[in-house]
Amino acid sequence: MSAHVTLPPLPHWEQAPVDLAAATRQVKRALRARIAACGRTVEEVFAVVEQRVRAEVDEIVAVRERGEAIWPVIDYADIEAGTVPDEARALLRRRGCLIVRGHVDHEQALSWDRELVDYVESNRFFENYAGPADDFFGSVGSRPEIYPVYWSPPQMQARQSDRTARVQAFLNRQWKHASAGVQWFDPDRDSLYPDRIRRRPPGTNSAGLGTHLDPGTLELWMTQDYQRAFRHLFDGTVEQYDPWDAAHRTTGPQYPGTTMCSVFRTFQGWTALSDMAHDQGVLHTVPIPAAMAYLMLRPLLADVPDDDMCGVTINQTFPVNDTWHPMLRPALSGIPDVRAGDSAWWHCDMIHSVAPVRDQRGWGNVMYIPAAPWCPRNEHYAASVRNAFLTGSSPSDFPAEHYERSWTNRFQLDDLNDTGRRGLGLD
Ligand SMILES: [Fe+2]
C-alpha cells in the first residue's frame, strides 16, 4: 500500500447488529472495497495467506510422517530457571501451542483431583445436579463431565500459585504487549479467569468436540477495535500480519452470547489432574497461529454467499470445517501423552478440537486455567469475578447455576495470597 492512498473507512457495530445478514453484506462489501483501494484484489491478498498457511500444513504433515512430535514441550524447571532453549521458544512461536512438563508436582496434581471429588461430594453435588445448563457441552448425560464448579480450594490454589504465574508470564511474553506508546497488557499480572473442571471417567464414549475457535464471532469483523487488531488483513498489508501483536485486542467489546469469553487470553490452557494417553480423546489443534488470517479472509472470496461469514454467527462457537477450510484439516495434531501436573496451552486464536473416544482408558481430568493478563478488558471483567468469588456464584461468562453459593468449604477470602489478591483486583 502506498502511503498516500486513503483507504475507505469500515462500518462498525459496537453492539451486535439487529440484522446480522444485512450487516454481514455491508461489512464484506466495505472490506472488499478497502482491500481493492490498496491496489490488490481480495484474491491476491488471500493467495498470500493461503501460501503461508499451506507451507505450514505441509511442514506439519512431513514432521508427522517422519514420526516426530508436532507439539512443542518445555520443562517447567527451564521456565523457572530462565533456561528455555532458543529453539524451544522458536518452536512455541511457530506452532502456537505448548505442553509444560511438570508444571505442578505429580503428587500435588493427583491430590488436587481427590480434593475436588471430596469437595463436590461433601456438598452432595451429584444428588443435586440439574443437568447441563449450556448447549455447548449439553450432550454428556446426567452425570457431568464438565463440573460447573469454580471456587474449590484446588482451583484457586492452582490459579494463584507461583508456578502458574511463572508459566503465564513466560507465555504472555511471546506476545508483543506494548506498541505505539500503549501497554496493551501487563505480562506479569494475571486476572485469574475462573473456569470449570472436566472429569471424564474410564469407559467413557464421547463424540468429542468439532474444530472451532474461541476468541469471538462476528465482532471479529464488525467492531472498531477488532478491525484495528486485524488491520493488516483488511488494508492490503497482509504480509505484516502478526498473530502475536496484542494491539487493540485488549480494549474492545465482545458480542454477548452463551459461548462468549469476556476476557482477553493470550493462551487458553488446562492443567492435567490425571495421566492421559494421546489416543484417549484428547485435545487437538491446528498448530498454525497465522491460520487466523486465512479464517478471517476466507469469507470475502466470491464463492461464499454475501450474507455468510463461512458459518460464523453470534451465540455459536466459531466453526472451522471442510466446507470452507479443507486445506487445514491435515494439520490437526493431538497432544502427546501427558501426566497429571503437566499443562497444555494454545494461542487464543488457535483452531482446536477434542477427539472422540470409545471406552476411554483411564481418567481424563483437567482444570481449565488460561493466561488472561491484566488489561482494560480483563480489569473490567474482574469486577464481576470478585463478586462471584465473594458470593460463590457462577462467573457471568457461564450459565447462572450458582451451585457453590451454599458450599461453606469453598476457597475463602483469607486464603488469597498476593497473586490472588492482585488477580482479583483487590490490591
Ligand atoms: Fe474451545
XYZ file of C-alpha atoms and ligand atoms in Angstrom:
428
model
C 0.000 0.000 0.000
C 1.462 3.349 -0.904
C 1.374 5.909 1.872
C -0.692 8.492 0.028
C -3.702 6.222 -0.501
C -6.571 6.959 1.849
C -8.491 3.747 2.393
C -12.282 3.905 2.679
C -13.478 3.544 6.283
C -15.218 0.418 7.529
C -18.707 0.455 9.022
C -18.670 -0.915 12.547
C -21.153 -2.110 15.147
C -20.101 -1.798 18.792
C -23.108 -3.914 19.781
C -24.365 -6.935 17.869
C -26.294 -5.682 14.823
C -30.026 -6.410 14.805
C -29.993 -7.533 11.176
C -26.985 -9.846 11.015
C -27.372 -10.682 7.326
C -27.557 -7.022 6.297
C -24.554 -6.097 8.454
C -22.583 -9.036 7.064
C -23.304 -7.951 3.476
C -22.388 -4.370 4.338
C -19.099 -5.123 6.096
C -17.999 -7.616 3.450
C -18.653 -5.087 0.699
C -16.655 -2.470 2.646
C -13.786 -4.862 3.360
C -13.529 -5.788 -0.310
C -13.574 -2.119 -1.315
C -10.897 -1.284 1.253
C -8.600 -4.044 0.074
C -9.215 -3.037 -3.557
C -8.307 0.573 -2.739
C -4.828 -0.552 -1.698
C -4.286 -1.777 -5.254
C -4.596 -5.546 -4.721
C -7.589 -7.788 -5.161
C -9.034 -9.857 -2.347
C -7.956 -12.920 -4.301
C -4.329 -11.721 -4.415
C -4.271 -10.945 -0.708
C -5.894 -14.273 0.144
C -3.410 -16.148 -2.044
C -0.539 -14.742 0.035
C -2.157 -16.007 3.219
C -3.040 -19.340 1.671
C 0.523 -19.909 0.579
C 1.910 -19.041 4.016
C -0.541 -21.372 5.766
C -0.167 -24.166 3.209
C 3.597 -24.198 3.765
C 2.972 -24.766 7.487
C 0.396 -27.506 6.814
C 2.877 -29.269 4.527
C 5.638 -28.978 7.115
C 3.441 -30.393 9.881
C 2.414 -33.338 7.704
C 6.074 -34.010 6.867
C 7.093 -33.871 10.535
C 4.328 -36.329 11.411
C 5.355 -38.665 8.604
C 8.898 -38.690 9.969
C 7.414 -39.847 13.271
C 8.454 -36.682 15.087
C 6.463 -34.711 17.652
C 4.345 -31.765 16.497
C 3.561 -30.178 19.859
C 6.429 -28.284 21.499
C 7.290 -29.442 25.021
C 9.109 -27.342 27.620
C 10.046 -28.399 31.152
C 8.639 -26.220 33.900
C 12.094 -26.259 35.510
C 13.505 -24.435 32.483
C 10.803 -21.778 32.670
C 11.515 -21.223 36.371
C 15.281 -21.118 35.841
C 15.058 -18.961 32.706
C 16.891 -21.625 30.708
C 14.348 -22.351 27.966
C 16.438 -23.057 24.852
C 16.033 -20.611 21.959
C 14.938 -23.424 19.643
C 12.158 -24.402 22.035
C 10.942 -20.822 22.215
C 11.050 -20.540 18.413
C 9.020 -23.730 18.040
C 6.454 -22.448 20.558
C 6.007 -19.299 18.467
C 5.844 -21.274 15.245
C 3.263 -23.779 16.492
C 1.419 -21.502 18.946
C 0.839 -24.305 21.434
C 2.802 -25.941 24.220
C 2.946 -28.724 26.786
C 4.637 -27.685 30.038
C 6.055 -30.794 31.732
C 5.868 -30.820 35.498
C 4.046 -27.501 35.820
C 2.641 -28.940 39.035
C 4.233 -31.721 41.048
C 2.658 -35.050 40.022
C 1.537 -35.967 43.565
C 0.154 -32.468 44.099
C -1.983 -32.755 40.956
C -3.336 -36.173 41.984
C -4.100 -34.855 45.443
C -5.939 -31.861 43.946
C -8.019 -34.291 41.877
C -9.036 -36.211 45.031
C -9.795 -32.956 46.855
C -12.087 -31.898 44.011
C -14.042 -35.143 44.379
C -14.280 -34.604 48.141
C -15.374 -31.006 47.561
C -18.296 -31.856 45.289
C -19.318 -34.983 47.228
C -19.282 -33.189 50.578
C -21.793 -30.773 49.036
C -23.992 -33.546 47.554
C -23.340 -32.153 44.066
C -24.218 -35.332 42.187
C -27.562 -35.672 44.035
C -28.442 -32.048 43.260
C -27.021 -31.702 39.759
C -29.776 -30.410 37.461
C -28.105 -31.274 34.148
C -26.046 -29.262 31.745
C -27.164 -25.647 31.540
C -25.491 -24.702 28.286
C -25.766 -26.154 24.824
C -22.050 -26.336 24.194
C -21.398 -29.344 26.425
C -25.031 -30.450 26.528
C -24.523 -33.944 25.144
C -22.833 -35.560 28.108
C -25.754 -37.066 30.056
C -26.908 -36.686 33.618
C -23.614 -37.116 35.431
C -21.434 -34.296 34.176
C -18.017 -34.412 32.598
C -17.776 -30.649 32.894
C -18.424 -29.670 36.504
C -19.808 -26.108 36.870
C -17.519 -25.564 39.852
C -15.268 -22.506 40.039
C -14.253 -21.817 43.615
C -12.795 -25.008 45.059
C -9.577 -24.771 47.075
C -7.582 -26.741 44.448
C -8.692 -24.474 41.583
C -7.863 -21.293 43.460
C -4.589 -22.678 44.794
C -3.579 -23.533 41.243
C -4.677 -20.139 39.862
C -2.739 -18.144 42.434
C 0.329 -20.389 42.607
C 3.806 -19.034 41.886
C 4.346 -21.800 39.351
C 1.248 -20.884 37.341
C 2.195 -17.200 37.487
C 5.662 -18.008 36.087
C 4.256 -20.089 33.241
C 1.694 -17.403 32.391
C 4.333 -14.643 32.430
C 6.543 -16.723 30.133
C 3.664 -17.324 27.720
C 2.471 -13.708 27.817
C 5.961 -12.578 26.818
C 5.642 -14.391 23.497
C 3.211 -11.592 22.599
C 4.058 -8.007 21.676
C 2.336 -6.300 24.602
C 3.419 -2.694 24.104
C 3.424 -0.606 20.923
C 2.768 2.972 19.796
C 3.185 4.168 23.372
C 0.435 1.892 24.688
C 0.907 -1.016 27.079
C -1.821 -3.353 25.846
C -1.469 -5.702 28.814
C 0.722 -6.414 31.826
C 2.539 -9.718 31.191
C 3.286 -10.177 34.903
C -0.215 -9.924 36.318
C -2.938 -12.466 35.575
C -6.640 -11.813 36.111
C -7.400 -15.325 37.445
C -10.139 -16.059 34.873
C -12.372 -18.587 36.652
C -13.382 -21.567 34.532
C -14.655 -25.082 35.194
C -13.140 -28.528 35.593
C -13.543 -31.640 33.474
C -13.514 -35.138 34.951
C -14.117 -37.779 32.284
C -14.253 -41.287 33.746
C -12.819 -44.544 32.389
C -15.150 -46.281 29.939
C -16.468 -43.013 28.525
C -17.774 -42.943 24.975
C -17.601 -39.393 23.702
C -18.139 -37.805 20.313
C -15.608 -35.118 21.237
C -15.882 -31.516 20.095
C -15.536 -30.386 16.494
C -12.869 -27.973 15.280
C -13.622 -24.419 16.376
C -12.182 -21.119 17.644
C -12.831 -19.373 20.969
C -11.956 -15.642 20.602
C -15.331 -14.397 19.347
C -17.760 -14.425 16.445
C -18.950 -11.646 14.137
C -17.367 -8.924 16.279
C -14.004 -10.058 14.905
C -15.016 -8.331 11.642
C -17.523 -5.820 12.955
C -16.164 -3.802 15.899
C -13.705 -0.968 15.545
C -11.130 -2.494 17.900
C -11.021 -5.820 16.075
C -10.904 -4.056 12.709
C -7.804 -2.300 14.065
C -6.389 -5.504 15.550
C -6.718 -7.219 12.157
C -5.762 -4.053 10.247
C -3.085 -5.755 8.144
C -5.640 -8.256 6.854
C -8.059 -5.510 5.902
C -5.775 -2.877 4.375
C -3.749 -4.932 1.929
C -0.598 -5.280 4.076
C -1.226 -8.914 4.883
C 2.489 -9.748 4.876
C 2.778 -7.722 8.091
C 0.022 -9.579 9.932
C 1.468 -10.756 13.266
C -0.588 -13.242 15.318
C 1.429 -12.213 18.399
C 0.593 -8.497 18.280
C -1.790 -7.578 21.126
C -2.520 -4.079 19.794
C -6.267 -3.336 20.018
C -7.004 -6.847 21.312
C -7.418 -5.852 24.951
C -9.841 -2.947 24.849
C -12.931 -3.580 22.742
C -16.290 -5.231 23.416
C -17.473 -8.773 22.749
C -20.953 -9.524 21.468
C -22.871 -11.252 24.278
C -23.706 -14.922 23.878
C -23.670 -18.267 25.645
C -20.240 -19.106 24.262
C -18.637 -15.729 24.930
C -15.382 -15.094 26.741
C -15.283 -11.574 28.148
C -11.556 -11.519 28.730
C -8.508 -11.388 26.514
C -6.493 -14.590 26.828
C -3.029 -14.814 25.345
C -3.334 -18.584 25.661
C -6.087 -20.971 26.541
C -4.959 -23.675 28.886
C -5.584 -26.519 31.232
C -3.643 -28.322 33.907
C -3.894 -32.125 33.865
C -5.146 -33.825 37.030
C -4.764 -37.337 35.645
C -2.391 -39.074 33.271
C -3.844 -39.101 29.740
C -2.660 -41.075 26.727
C -2.506 -39.316 23.365
C -5.166 -41.607 21.835
C -7.817 -41.264 24.546
C -9.995 -38.438 23.226
C -7.563 -35.611 23.843
C -7.095 -32.007 22.725
C -6.049 -31.354 19.128
C -5.035 -28.076 17.474
C -4.238 -26.819 14.008
C -0.872 -25.537 15.279
C -0.565 -22.608 12.868
C -1.150 -19.198 14.507
C -1.366 -17.460 11.107
C -4.324 -19.667 10.148
C -6.410 -16.917 11.740
C -5.651 -14.739 8.706
C -6.978 -17.499 6.468
C -10.184 -17.809 8.530
C -10.746 -14.039 8.587
C -10.274 -13.522 4.831
C -11.898 -16.699 3.534
C -15.481 -15.267 3.746
C -14.528 -12.449 1.357
C -13.973 -14.798 -1.584
C -16.628 -14.888 -4.296
C -17.841 -18.454 -3.623
C -19.207 -17.535 -0.169
C -22.757 -16.075 -0.133
C -22.775 -12.335 0.585
C -24.615 -12.712 3.900
C -22.442 -15.602 5.168
C -19.186 -15.434 7.148
C -18.424 -19.116 6.488
C -20.951 -20.086 9.135
C -19.770 -17.728 11.890
C -22.687 -16.161 13.772
C -23.371 -14.776 17.212
C -24.266 -17.117 20.073
C -22.488 -20.039 18.418
C -18.914 -21.160 18.545
C -16.800 -20.089 15.535
C -16.820 -23.213 13.323
C -13.933 -24.490 11.234
C -14.968 -27.129 8.719
C -14.316 -28.957 5.487
C -16.858 -26.873 3.579
C -14.739 -23.729 3.740
C -11.403 -24.742 5.223
C -10.464 -28.229 3.943
C -6.828 -27.223 3.485
C -6.319 -27.019 7.256
C -7.504 -30.472 8.332
C -4.280 -32.422 7.591
C -2.505 -30.219 10.155
C -4.835 -31.175 13.030
C -2.458 -32.519 15.690
C -3.110 -34.055 19.092
C -1.179 -33.574 22.301
C 1.370 -36.194 23.304
C 0.834 -38.411 26.350
C 0.637 -36.201 29.433
C 0.930 -36.878 33.148
C -1.009 -35.335 35.986
C 0.671 -31.986 36.680
C 1.569 -31.230 33.060
C -0.258 -28.285 31.478
C -1.390 -27.636 27.890
C -1.577 -24.190 26.263
C -2.762 -22.909 22.906
C -2.857 -19.425 21.328
C -6.256 -17.765 21.820
C -6.959 -17.675 18.050
C -5.949 -21.272 17.511
C -8.251 -23.844 15.897
C -8.827 -26.728 18.294
C -10.990 -29.781 18.876
C -11.371 -32.707 21.237
C -11.068 -36.118 19.586
C -13.804 -38.725 20.005
C -13.091 -41.718 22.209
C -14.668 -45.138 22.758
C -14.357 -46.939 26.070
C -11.765 -44.498 27.365
C -8.817 -45.966 29.258
C -8.084 -44.093 32.480
C -9.449 -40.771 33.618
C -9.390 -37.539 31.599
C -9.299 -34.803 34.230
C -8.289 -31.178 33.805
C -8.659 -27.773 35.424
C -9.135 -25.052 32.805
C -6.693 -22.249 33.663
C -5.791 -19.846 30.852
C -3.347 -16.937 30.689
C -5.527 -13.809 30.922
C -3.176 -10.915 31.653
C -4.259 -7.664 33.256
C -5.595 -5.188 30.663
C -8.625 -2.882 30.383
C -10.915 -5.687 29.236
C -9.818 -8.080 31.944
C -9.876 -5.419 34.643
C -13.482 -4.715 33.701
C -14.448 -8.385 33.965
C -12.502 -8.747 37.225
C -15.170 -6.654 38.977
C -17.799 -9.312 38.294
C -15.301 -12.076 39.103
C -14.671 -10.505 42.532
C -18.364 -10.501 43.238
C -18.785 -14.094 42.043
C -15.841 -15.150 44.218
C -17.183 -13.442 47.332
C -20.660 -14.963 46.902
C -19.714 -18.361 45.435
C -21.628 -17.562 42.259
C -21.021 -18.823 38.748
C -18.978 -16.187 36.861
C -21.025 -14.099 34.429
C -19.493 -15.689 31.304
C -21.039 -19.006 32.368
C -24.580 -20.312 32.954
C -26.151 -18.943 36.154
C -26.108 -22.253 38.037
C -24.579 -20.975 41.289
C -24.127 -24.413 42.915
C -21.380 -23.198 45.227
C -23.210 -20.318 46.910
C -24.141 -22.524 49.886
C -20.927 -24.594 49.912
C -19.118 -23.459 53.043
C -15.841 -25.259 52.258
C -15.128 -23.232 49.133
C -11.931 -21.167 48.925
C -12.104 -18.144 51.237
C -11.028 -14.507 51.003
C -8.431 -15.060 53.734
C -6.852 -17.829 51.668
C -5.783 -15.434 48.898
C -2.087 -14.729 48.559
C -0.636 -11.607 46.909
C -1.045 -13.083 43.410
C -4.653 -13.950 44.139
C -5.452 -10.522 45.554
C -3.811 -8.750 42.625
C -5.541 -11.048 40.141
C -8.954 -10.233 41.556
C -8.122 -6.535 41.664
C -8.279 -6.385 45.471
C -4.860 -4.697 45.826
Fe -12.809 -24.151 22.665
